[in-house]
Structures are given as C-alpha cells and as structure tokens.
Short mmCIF file of C-alpha atoms in Angstrom, two decimals:
data_model
loop_
_atom_site.label_atom_id
_atom_site.label_comp_id
_atom_site.label_asym_id
_atom_site.label_seq_id
_atom_site.Cartn_x
_atom_site.Cartn_y
_atom_site.Cartn_z
CA UNK F 1 35.90 120.78 101.62
CA UNK F 2 33.67 120.44 104.85
CA UNK F 3 34.02 116.90 106.88
CA UNK F 4 31.75 114.42 106.29
CA UNK F 5 32.49 113.68 110.17
CA UNK F 6 30.08 115.35 112.55
CA UNK F 7 31.85 117.30 114.87
CA UNK F 8 30.32 114.99 118.06
CA UNK F 9 32.49 111.96 116.31
CA UNK F 10 35.08 113.46 116.24
CA UNK F 11 38.15 112.81 118.73
CA UNK F 12 39.84 115.71 120.58
CA UNK F 13 43.57 116.27 119.98
CA UNK F 14 45.38 116.72 123.52
CA UNK F 15 47.95 119.57 122.72
CA UNK F 16 49.83 117.86 125.02
CA UNK F 17 50.67 114.71 123.93
CA UNK F 18 53.71 114.74 122.17
CA UNK F 19 53.08 113.04 118.18
CA UNK F 20 55.38 109.89 117.80
CA UNK F 21 58.03 110.31 114.67
CA UNK F 22 58.58 107.29 113.65
CA UNK F 23 62.23 105.42 114.16
CA UNK F 24 64.98 106.29 111.85
CA UNK F 25 68.59 105.44 111.27
CA UNK F 26 70.80 105.63 113.16
CA UNK F 27 73.29 107.96 111.58
CA UNK F 28 77.28 108.14 110.82
CA UNK F 29 76.75 104.03 110.76
CA UNK F 30 79.42 102.32 108.11
CA UNK F 31 78.33 98.44 110.00
CA UNK F 32 76.14 97.25 112.91
CA UNK F 33 76.31 93.40 113.98
CA UNK F 34 73.46 92.05 116.25
CA UNK F 35 75.42 88.69 118.41
CA UNK F 36 72.52 86.42 119.56
CA UNK F 37 73.14 84.11 122.86
CA UNK F 38 74.63 81.36 120.85
CA UNK F 39 77.23 83.35 119.41
CA UNK F 40 75.64 83.72 116.63
CA UNK F 41 75.97 87.25 114.50
CA UNK F 42 74.64 89.44 111.92
CA UNK F 43 74.49 92.02 110.07
CA UNK F 44 72.53 94.64 110.42
CA UNK F 45 71.72 97.18 107.44
CA UNK F 46 72.38 100.39 108.44
CA UNK F 47 69.94 102.49 106.40
CA UNK F 48 67.27 101.19 108.47
CA UNK F 49 66.43 101.98 112.72
CA UNK F 50 68.49 99.49 114.87
CA UNK F 51 66.70 98.79 117.98
CA UNK F 52 69.34 99.27 120.56
CA UNK F 53 67.60 98.02 123.76
CA UNK F 54 67.04 94.46 122.39
CA UNK F 55 68.65 91.25 123.71
CA UNK F 56 72.25 90.22 122.95
CA UNK F 57 75.13 92.09 121.80
CA UNK F 58 75.22 95.28 119.55
CA UNK F 59 78.72 96.68 118.04
CA UNK F 60 77.93 100.20 116.55
CA UNK F 61 80.95 101.32 114.86
CA UNK F 62 80.20 104.85 113.11
CA UNK F 63 82.53 107.42 111.56
CA UNK F 64 83.46 110.00 113.32
CA UNK F 65 83.86 112.24 110.95
CA UNK F 66 80.58 112.66 109.84
CA UNK F 67 78.51 115.36 111.56
CA UNK F 68 75.33 113.61 112.47
CA UNK F 69 76.91 111.08 114.00
CA UNK F 70 78.12 113.45 116.73
CA UNK F 71 75.19 114.48 117.28
CA UNK F 72 74.11 111.82 117.91
CA UNK F 73 76.26 109.95 120.22
CA UNK F 74 76.52 113.24 121.74
CA UNK F 75 72.01 113.35 122.35
CA UNK F 76 70.62 110.48 121.32
CA UNK F 77 73.17 107.20 122.35
CA UNK F 78 72.89 104.65 124.88
CA UNK F 79 72.63 105.46 128.04
CA UNK F 80 77.08 106.02 127.62
CA UNK F 81 79.09 107.67 131.07
CA UNK F 82 80.18 111.87 130.42
CA UNK F 83 83.59 110.70 130.14
CA UNK F 84 83.38 107.41 127.65
CA UNK F 85 80.81 110.13 126.03
CA UNK F 86 83.27 112.89 126.07
CA UNK F 87 86.45 110.54 124.81
CA UNK F 88 84.72 109.12 122.29
CA UNK F 89 83.45 112.24 120.74
CA UNK F 90 87.60 113.97 120.98
CA UNK F 91 90.50 113.53 119.11
CA UNK F 92 93.06 112.14 121.22
CA UNK F 93 95.93 110.56 119.75
CA UNK F 94 97.23 108.68 122.87
CA UNK F 95 96.70 105.41 123.09
CA UNK F 96 94.51 104.77 126.90
CA UNK F 97 91.83 102.13 128.71
CA UNK F 98 89.78 102.68 131.71
CA UNK F 99 87.51 100.00 133.15
CA UNK F 100 84.86 100.15 135.83
CA UNK F 101 82.58 98.25 137.31
CA UNK F 102 79.89 98.46 134.68
CA UNK F 103 82.36 98.82 131.12
CA UNK F 104 85.02 99.64 129.12
CA UNK F 105 86.35 102.75 127.16
CA UNK F 106 89.34 104.16 125.81
CA UNK F 107 91.71 104.65 122.53
CA UNK F 108 93.74 101.91 120.95
CA UNK F 109 95.93 103.02 117.67
CA UNK F 110 95.88 100.60 114.44
CA UNK F 111 97.03 101.40 111.18
CA UNK F 112 95.29 102.65 108.26
CA UNK F 113 93.58 100.89 105.60
CA UNK F 114 93.63 102.35 102.15
CA UNK F 115 92.29 99.66 98.99
CA UNK F 116 95.86 98.35 98.44
CA UNK F 117 96.09 97.40 101.76
CA UNK F 118 97.47 98.08 105.25
CA UNK F 119 100.03 101.00 105.37
CA UNK F 120 102.49 102.12 107.38
CA UNK F 121 100.05 105.33 108.97
CA UNK F 122 98.68 105.03 112.72
CA UNK F 123 95.02 106.12 113.43
CA UNK F 124 93.29 105.83 116.09
CA UNK F 125 90.17 103.25 117.66
CA UNK F 126 87.79 104.13 120.45
CA UNK F 127 84.89 102.48 121.77
CA UNK F 128 82.62 102.53 124.48
CA UNK F 129 80.91 99.19 125.69
CA UNK F 130 78.97 97.56 128.32
CA UNK F 131 77.52 93.80 128.75
CA UNK F 132 75.52 94.33 125.44
CA UNK F 133 76.66 96.78 123.85
CA UNK F 134 80.75 98.51 121.70
CA UNK F 135 80.31 101.41 119.85
CA UNK F 136 83.33 102.36 118.53
CA UNK F 137 84.36 105.12 115.81
CA UNK F 138 87.12 106.37 113.93
CA UNK F 139 87.99 109.00 111.66
CA UNK F 140 89.46 106.88 108.33
CA UNK F 141 89.05 103.45 107.62
CA UNK F 142 91.41 101.51 110.20
CA UNK F 143 92.37 97.70 108.82
CA UNK F 144 91.90 95.64 113.01
CA UNK F 145 88.51 96.83 112.94
CA UNK F 146 87.63 96.12 108.75
CA UNK F 147 89.15 92.95 109.83
CA UNK F 148 86.59 91.67 112.00
CA UNK F 149 83.79 92.26 110.52
CA UNK F 150 84.74 90.51 107.92
CA UNK F 151 85.83 87.57 110.47
CA UNK F 152 82.15 88.31 111.66
CA UNK F 153 80.57 88.25 108.20
CA UNK F 154 82.14 84.37 107.32
CA UNK F 155 80.30 83.54 110.98
CA UNK F 156 82.92 84.04 113.55
CA UNK F 157 81.69 83.04 117.27
CA UNK F 158 81.68 85.23 119.88
CA UNK F 159 80.47 85.13 123.26
CA UNK F 160 80.73 87.98 124.89
CA UNK F 161 81.15 92.18 124.26
CA UNK F 162 84.95 91.49 125.71
CA UNK F 163 85.92 88.92 123.35
CA UNK F 164 84.91 91.15 120.74
CA UNK F 165 87.16 93.47 121.82
CA UNK F 166 89.90 91.13 122.06
CA UNK F 167 88.88 90.12 118.45
CA UNK F 168 89.61 93.81 117.25
CA UNK F 169 93.54 92.98 118.97
CA UNK F 170 94.27 90.17 117.85
CA UNK F 171 93.28 91.62 114.30
CA UNK F 172 95.63 94.85 115.32
CA UNK F 173 98.19 92.04 116.00
CA UNK F 174 98.03 90.50 113.13
CA UNK F 175 98.33 93.25 110.65
CA UNK F 176 101.03 94.60 111.76
CA UNK F 177 102.43 91.61 111.87
CA UNK F 178 102.30 90.84 107.74
CA UNK F 179 103.89 94.57 108.39
CA UNK F 180 107.07 92.81 110.14
CA UNK F 181 106.91 90.06 107.14
CA UNK F 182 107.31 92.52 104.56
CA UNK F 183 110.13 94.73 106.00
CA UNK F 184 111.95 91.75 106.79
CA UNK F 185 112.01 91.25 103.17
CA UNK F 186 112.77 93.97 102.74
CA UNK F 187 115.39 94.11 105.25
CA UNK F 188 116.85 91.11 103.82
CA UNK F 189 117.00 92.43 99.65
CA UNK F 190 119.02 95.96 101.69
CA UNK F 191 121.31 93.47 103.18
CA UNK F 192 122.34 91.33 100.53
CA UNK F 193 122.85 94.75 97.91
CA UNK F 194 125.24 96.27 100.79
CA UNK F 195 127.21 93.24 101.15
CA UNK F 196 127.34 92.88 97.26
CA UNK F 197 130.47 94.74 95.35
CA UNK F 198 126.66 96.90 93.04
CA UNK F 199 126.82 100.10 93.05
CA UNK F 200 123.49 101.16 94.23
CA UNK F 201 122.07 103.58 96.88
CA UNK F 202 120.01 102.34 99.74
CA UNK F 203 120.05 104.69 102.62
CA UNK F 204 115.94 105.64 101.34
CA UNK F 205 114.89 102.82 102.01
CA UNK F 206 116.46 101.83 105.11
CA UNK F 207 115.50 104.95 106.48
CA UNK F 208 112.23 104.62 105.01
CA UNK F 209 112.38 100.80 106.96
CA UNK F 210 114.53 102.66 110.42
CA UNK F 211 111.27 105.32 109.97
CA UNK F 212 108.24 102.48 109.96
CA UNK F 213 109.50 99.77 112.35
CA UNK F 214 109.67 102.95 115.64
CA UNK F 215 106.19 104.20 114.33
CA UNK F 216 105.32 100.61 115.42
CA UNK F 217 107.69 100.03 118.67
CA UNK F 218 105.88 103.07 119.88
CA UNK F 219 102.23 101.93 118.72
CA UNK F 220 102.80 98.36 120.47
CA UNK F 221 104.93 100.09 123.54
CA UNK F 222 101.24 102.02 124.38
CA UNK F 223 98.81 99.13 123.68
CA UNK F 224 101.15 96.66 126.16
CA UNK F 225 101.45 99.21 128.12
CA UNK F 226 97.61 99.83 128.51
CA UNK F 227 97.03 96.08 128.83
CA UNK F 228 100.12 96.06 131.54
CA UNK F 229 98.25 97.46 134.24
CA UNK F 230 95.28 96.54 132.92
CA UNK F 231 96.19 92.97 133.85
CA UNK F 232 98.29 94.83 136.91
CA UNK F 233 94.41 96.20 137.98
CA UNK F 234 91.96 94.60 140.30
CA UNK F 235 89.54 93.77 137.87
CA UNK F 236 87.62 91.50 139.87
CA UNK F 237 84.85 93.30 139.71
CA UNK F 238 83.55 93.09 136.65
CA UNK F 239 81.05 91.57 134.83
CA UNK F 240 82.13 88.25 133.35
CA UNK F 241 81.16 89.68 130.07
CA UNK F 242 83.16 92.72 130.24
CA UNK F 243 86.78 91.21 131.76
CA UNK F 244 89.32 90.89 129.16
CA UNK F 245 92.40 88.77 128.47
CA UNK F 246 94.33 91.25 129.75
CA UNK F 247 97.74 88.91 129.74
CA UNK F 248 96.91 86.92 126.99
CA UNK F 249 97.01 90.41 124.21
CA UNK F 250 100.10 91.18 126.71
CA UNK F 251 102.14 88.71 125.72
CA UNK F 252 100.91 88.60 121.68
CA UNK F 253 102.44 92.34 121.64
CA UNK F 254 104.95 91.49 123.59
CA UNK F 255 106.21 88.77 121.14
CA UNK F 256 105.52 91.95 117.87
CA UNK F 257 107.39 94.03 119.73
CA UNK F 258 110.61 92.20 121.09
CA UNK F 259 110.40 91.16 116.96
CA UNK F 260 110.31 95.74 116.21
CA UNK F 261 113.34 96.19 118.08
CA UNK F 262 115.12 93.87 116.75
CA UNK F 263 114.45 94.68 113.36
CA UNK F 264 114.85 97.79 114.30
CA UNK F 265 118.14 97.68 115.54
CA UNK F 266 119.38 95.92 112.36
CA UNK F 267 118.51 97.89 110.21
CA UNK F 268 120.19 100.58 112.51
CA UNK F 269 123.55 98.49 112.13
CA UNK F 270 122.52 98.32 107.90
CA UNK F 271 122.72 102.16 108.43
CA UNK F 272 125.97 101.96 110.20
CA UNK F 273 127.42 99.41 107.40
CA UNK F 274 126.07 101.47 105.22
CA UNK F 275 127.79 104.29 105.66
CA UNK F 276 131.10 103.01 106.18
CA UNK F 277 130.68 101.91 102.39
CA UNK F 278 129.98 105.40 101.29
CA UNK F 279 132.05 106.90 103.41
CA UNK F 280 135.69 104.87 102.23
CA UNK F 281 134.49 104.45 98.62
CA UNK F 282 134.43 108.41 99.45
CA UNK F 283 137.81 107.86 100.73
CA UNK F 284 138.78 105.45 97.63
CA UNK F 285 137.63 108.57 95.17
CA UNK F 286 140.55 111.02 97.79
CA UNK F 287 142.77 108.78 97.32
CA UNK F 288 142.40 108.23 93.54
CA UNK F 289 142.68 112.12 93.04
CA UNK F 290 145.91 112.27 95.53
CA UNK F 291 147.84 109.61 93.05
CA UNK F 292 147.03 112.00 90.21
CA UNK F 293 147.73 115.01 91.61
CA UNK F 294 151.48 113.36 92.66
CA UNK F 295 152.25 112.30 89.73
CA UNK F 296 151.67 115.69 87.19
CA UNK F 297 153.42 117.69 89.56
CA UNK F 298 157.10 117.74 88.36
CA UNK F 299 155.80 117.44 84.91
CA UNK F 300 153.30 120.15 85.70
CA UNK F 301 156.86 121.64 86.56
CA UNK F 302 158.39 121.04 83.97
CA UNK F 303 156.92 122.71 81.81
CA UNK F 304 156.48 125.67 83.49
CA UNK F 305 160.09 126.10 83.35
CA UNK F 306 159.80 125.72 79.55
CA UNK F 307 157.21 127.96 79.49
CA UNK F 308 159.13 130.47 81.22
CA UNK F 309 160.08 134.06 78.23
CA UNK F 310 164.10 133.61 79.25
CA UNK F 311 167.30 133.23 77.62
CA UNK F 312 169.51 129.73 78.45
CA UNK F 313 166.97 127.40 78.90
CA UNK F 314 168.04 124.47 78.33
CA UNK F 315 167.45 122.89 74.71
CA UNK F 316 166.64 125.66 73.18
CA UNK F 317 169.42 125.79 70.05
CA UNK F 318 168.46 122.03 69.47
CA UNK F 319 166.59 120.92 66.86
CA UNK F 320 165.49 118.02 69.73
CA UNK F 321 164.88 120.09 72.15
CA UNK F 322 160.98 119.07 72.21
CA UNK F 323 161.43 115.59 73.13
CA UNK F 324 164.04 116.05 75.58
CA UNK F 325 161.70 117.69 77.33
CA UNK F 326 158.90 115.13 76.63
CA UNK F 327 161.72 112.35 78.34
CA UNK F 328 162.85 114.85 81.26
CA UNK F 329 158.43 115.46 81.92
CA UNK F 330 158.74 111.13 81.90
CA UNK F 331 161.25 110.50 83.85
CA UNK F 332 159.60 113.00 86.37
CA UNK F 333 156.23 111.42 86.78
CA UNK F 334 158.32 108.28 86.86
CA UNK F 335 160.15 109.57 90.12
CA UNK F 336 157.04 110.35 91.00
CA UNK F 337 155.68 107.02 90.91
CA UNK F 338 157.92 105.18 92.60
CA UNK F 339 158.42 107.26 95.28
CA UNK F 340 155.07 107.31 96.46
CA UNK F 341 155.11 103.39 95.12
CA UNK F 342 158.49 103.45 98.23
CA UNK F 343 156.39 105.22 100.69
CA UNK F 344 152.74 103.27 100.36
CA UNK F 345 150.21 104.80 98.91
CA UNK F 346 150.86 103.68 95.87
CA UNK F 347 149.92 99.83 96.49
#
C-alpha cells in the first residue's frame, strides 16, 4: 500500500538521532518513598517509573537477589562513588560505615524477618546515601527496614536522610530489645525449673538462649564500634542532611549490649549450676548402686559357698538346712548394712 503523503512533505529521518525510549520502572524495587520538604513521606508505586531528579528525599529499597536490580545499580543508578557502588553490589558480611563530604555508605547488621516475626538469625542491610537519596538493599527480608517502612506509611515525619538512617538503626535496636525481652522470660522459666526438684532436661533450651546472646552481642558490638568511630571522627565538613547522631545511637546500643552481656553471663552461670545438678544426680545414682553392691556381696558369698559340690558342707544332712542357710544370708546382709552405716556411707 502506498502512502497518501507526498514525498516532498515527509520529514527526513536523521540516522544519528537516537530514539527516546519511554521511561521504565526501576527493576528489583521492594518499596520506594519520596519525602517532601516538610518531612511528609509518600509511598511510590514500584511498578511505575520513578523520577530520581525531583526535589525532596528519595528512599529506594532493593532486593539484591534480583539480577535486574544488580544490573540497574551497577549501571543506571544515579551517580554513586565507585567504592559505594562496589560495596552495594558485594556480599561482604562484616559491618562497616564510611563517611565522606558528599555522602556515606556501609553495611549494618539486622535480624531476619519471617511471617511470624523476627528471627534470631542475622542479615545485612547495605546502603548508600547522599544529601537527597538513600539507596538500600538486602538479600533476605529484614526487620528494621520493614519497621521503618511501616512507620513511614503511618505518617512518620523525616527531615533529612541522616534522620531516615537513624530511624533504621533505632528500629534495629528496638527489634533486638524485643528479642532480649523474650530471652529474659525464657531464662526466668529455666531458672525456676533449675531451682525446683522436678526432673527436666533444660540443657537444650539453655544452650539455645546462650547461643542467641552470643550472636546478639557480636552484632551489637560491631554496630557500637561503627558509631563510636564515627563519633570520634571529625564530621564537621559533612552537609547538615548527612550529620548522623552517632553519639546518641552509640549510647542506645551500649545499653542494649550491657543487658546482653548480663544475660550471657547469667545463662553461663545457670548452665554451670545445671551441670552441677546433673553431676550430683549421677553421683547419687552411683552411690545407691555402690550401696546395693556392698549389701549383696556377703549373701552372694554365702550362696556361692553352699553351691559348691564338695563334702562337709554345713547343714547338708539337716532337714532345716535351707532355712539355716537363708538365716545366714540375712545375717550377712544385716552385718554389711550395720558396717556401712557405722562408717557413714548409709545415712
């Protein structure tokens, strides 16, 4: 079919002019928020294009197990320092925090989240932040990031990217505090059972509590070191929006860490007390067995003597020989009992 438009009226096509593709949604986004100048957050649909150059604060949270997200972060993401981009795409499992004049980036630990709530396993949140942008990512669902999302959905006001990051760290501490409260209740129940006379195997539960305390202490001590180092560092050159309240966060984490250390020491003492109780029960069982063995040795000797096939055995020609032998066995057991009681083995 021929076109009705004359050749003279057709617009020439420049082969060097690139065709503009329509904007596409950012791949791998879990959620996105835009916070205006008044601190009011607005959730953005992740299935639509997001303009990263608009005014206000933007938080993009990614699922780092999505290959498309890794490709976008590695190439199409807003201008990021190469070190920050490399850390965001890495799989480092140690906590770190780097601050520069125009931003900060690092890795912090958090507790993994399941449908039933927080678990005792550790995950890692990777982040890069500039004056108007926070990009974060995780490989598995985390409690603190999700709690911050819910707080923003409920209208929590955020004034700067540093305050948004502080909110995430505060939620890390709040999640750990709830786990600590649960561990404290478990320790109270175990202590009650240890001090009672009931027979129960508490070693598994006590070992699990102690293992969780060690994990939380390791996680908290790493966070403490990050913010203590940041507090000692001269950050006066940072922009106001990037000024993290490191001293306040470090103090909050210090209090939690002291509580964890006390619970760890308490669980260790309970474990030692439980071990002593188990050893005492074992010693009592061996003592009873030893007493029974001592009481049965003389009757066994008498029975062995009367069982010999030799002439001249006493009571062999008597009609009441069995009863005399039985009386002798009872007397031997009674003599053994009196001797054991005399020397204090039987009380």
